[in-house]
Amino acid sequence: MKSEDTPFEGGPMDGRVLPVLVGMTGHPPKTYRIPVPGPDGGPPTVLVYRRVPRDSRGGLRFARWKYAYAPEGAKGSGRKWPWSKPERPSAADPDATPGGKPDDADG
């Protein structure tokens, strides 16, 4: 497999450069998790880093990446699927807002 030396910013790994495996597209993973053993054999702590562009230079070149520390940990991907929308209130719900136009007397 191919790897790319990728710098880390922030957190305990600040300033370090690690070889990170890249996928078929040549990009490293969007998140990089580093398990750190707990003191005295306790539960491990997981450091989470998010992939961000390394520099803002334009042009036709391969994108270079770096990892920035994400102290909030792992979040969802942020994808909004159409079938994930919250359900609309039903007509039988007394707290539901009435349909129709605001000036419509019939509702």
Coordinates of C-alpha atoms in Angstrom, one line a residue:
M1 CA 0.0 0.0 0.0
K2 CA 1.1 3.6 -0.6
S3 CA 1.6 6.1 2.2
E4 CA 2.1 9.8 2.5
D5 CA 4.0 11.7 5.2
T6 CA 1.2 13.8 6.8
P7 CA 1.7 16.6 9.4
F8 CA -0.4 16.8 12.6
E9 CA -1.5 20.1 14.2
G10 CA -2.8 20.7 17.7
G11 CA -3.3 18.3 20.5
P12 CA -0.6 15.9 21.8
M13 CA 0.6 15.1 18.3
D14 CA 1.4 18.8 17.4
G15 CA 4.4 19.1 15.0
R16 CA 4.8 15.4 14.3
V17 CA 4.7 13.9 10.8
L18 CA 3.5 10.3 10.4
P19 CA 3.2 8.1 7.3
V20 CA -0.5 7.7 6.7
L21 CA -1.9 5.1 4.3
V22 CA -3.7 6.6 1.3
G23 CA -6.7 5.0 -0.5
M24 CA -7.2 4.3 -4.1
T25 CA -7.9 7.9 -4.8
G26 CA -4.6 9.0 -3.2
H27 CA -6.4 10.7 -0.3
P28 CA -5.7 9.8 3.4
P29 CA -8.8 9.0 5.6
K30 CA -11.0 12.0 6.6
T31 CA -10.5 11.2 10.3
Y32 CA -7.5 9.6 12.0
R33 CA -7.9 8.0 15.4
I34 CA -5.0 7.3 17.6
P35 CA -5.6 5.1 20.6
V36 CA -3.5 6.1 23.7
P37 CA -3.3 3.5 26.5
G38 CA -4.6 4.7 29.8
P39 CA -2.4 5.1 32.8
D40 CA -2.1 2.0 35.0
G41 CA -3.9 -0.2 32.5
G42 CA -7.1 1.9 32.5
P43 CA -9.4 2.4 29.6
P44 CA -7.6 3.9 26.5
T45 CA -8.2 7.4 25.3
V46 CA -8.7 8.0 21.6
L47 CA -7.3 11.1 20.0
V48 CA -9.3 12.2 16.9
Y49 CA -7.8 14.3 14.1
R50 CA -9.7 15.6 11.1
R51 CA -8.2 16.0 7.6
V52 CA -7.9 19.6 6.3
P53 CA -6.1 21.1 3.3
R54 CA -2.5 21.7 4.0
D55 CA -2.2 25.0 2.0
S56 CA -4.5 27.2 -0.1
R57 CA -2.4 27.3 -3.2
G58 CA -4.4 26.8 -6.3
G59 CA -3.4 25.2 -9.6
L60 CA -3.4 21.8 -11.1
R61 CA -1.6 19.8 -8.5
F62 CA -2.5 17.0 -6.1
A63 CA -4.2 18.1 -2.9
R64 CA -2.0 17.8 0.1
W65 CA -3.5 17.3 3.5
K66 CA -2.7 17.7 7.1
Y67 CA -4.6 16.6 10.2
A68 CA -6.0 19.1 12.8
Y69 CA -6.8 18.0 16.3
A70 CA -10.6 17.6 17.0
P71 CA -11.0 17.8 20.8
E72 CA -14.7 17.2 20.6
G73 CA -14.0 13.7 19.3
A74 CA -15.8 11.9 16.5
K75 CA -18.9 13.5 15.1
G76 CA -21.2 12.3 12.4
S77 CA -20.4 12.7 8.8
G78 CA -22.9 15.5 8.5
R79 CA -24.7 13.9 5.6
K80 CA -28.3 14.9 5.1
W81 CA -30.2 12.1 3.5
P82 CA -33.8 12.8 2.2
W83 CA -35.2 9.9 4.1
S84 CA -33.7 11.2 7.4
K85 CA -36.0 14.2 7.6
P86 CA -38.0 14.6 10.8
E87 CA -41.6 13.6 10.3
R88 CA -44.2 16.2 9.8
P89 CA -46.8 16.6 12.5
S90 CA -50.0 14.7 11.7
A91 CA -53.4 16.3 11.4
A92 CA -54.6 14.6 14.5
D93 CA -51.9 16.3 16.6
P94 CA -53.5 19.2 18.5
D95 CA -50.2 21.1 18.9
A96 CA -49.5 21.0 15.1
T97 CA -49.5 24.3 13.2
P98 CA -52.5 24.6 11.0
G99 CA -52.0 24.3 7.2
G100 CA -53.0 26.9 4.6
K101 CA -52.0 30.5 4.1
P102 CA -51.7 32.9 7.1
D103 CA -54.5 35.1 5.8
D104 CA -56.8 32.2 4.8
A105 CA -59.9 32.2 7.0
D106 CA -60.7 28.6 6.1
G107 CA -57.3 27.3 7.2

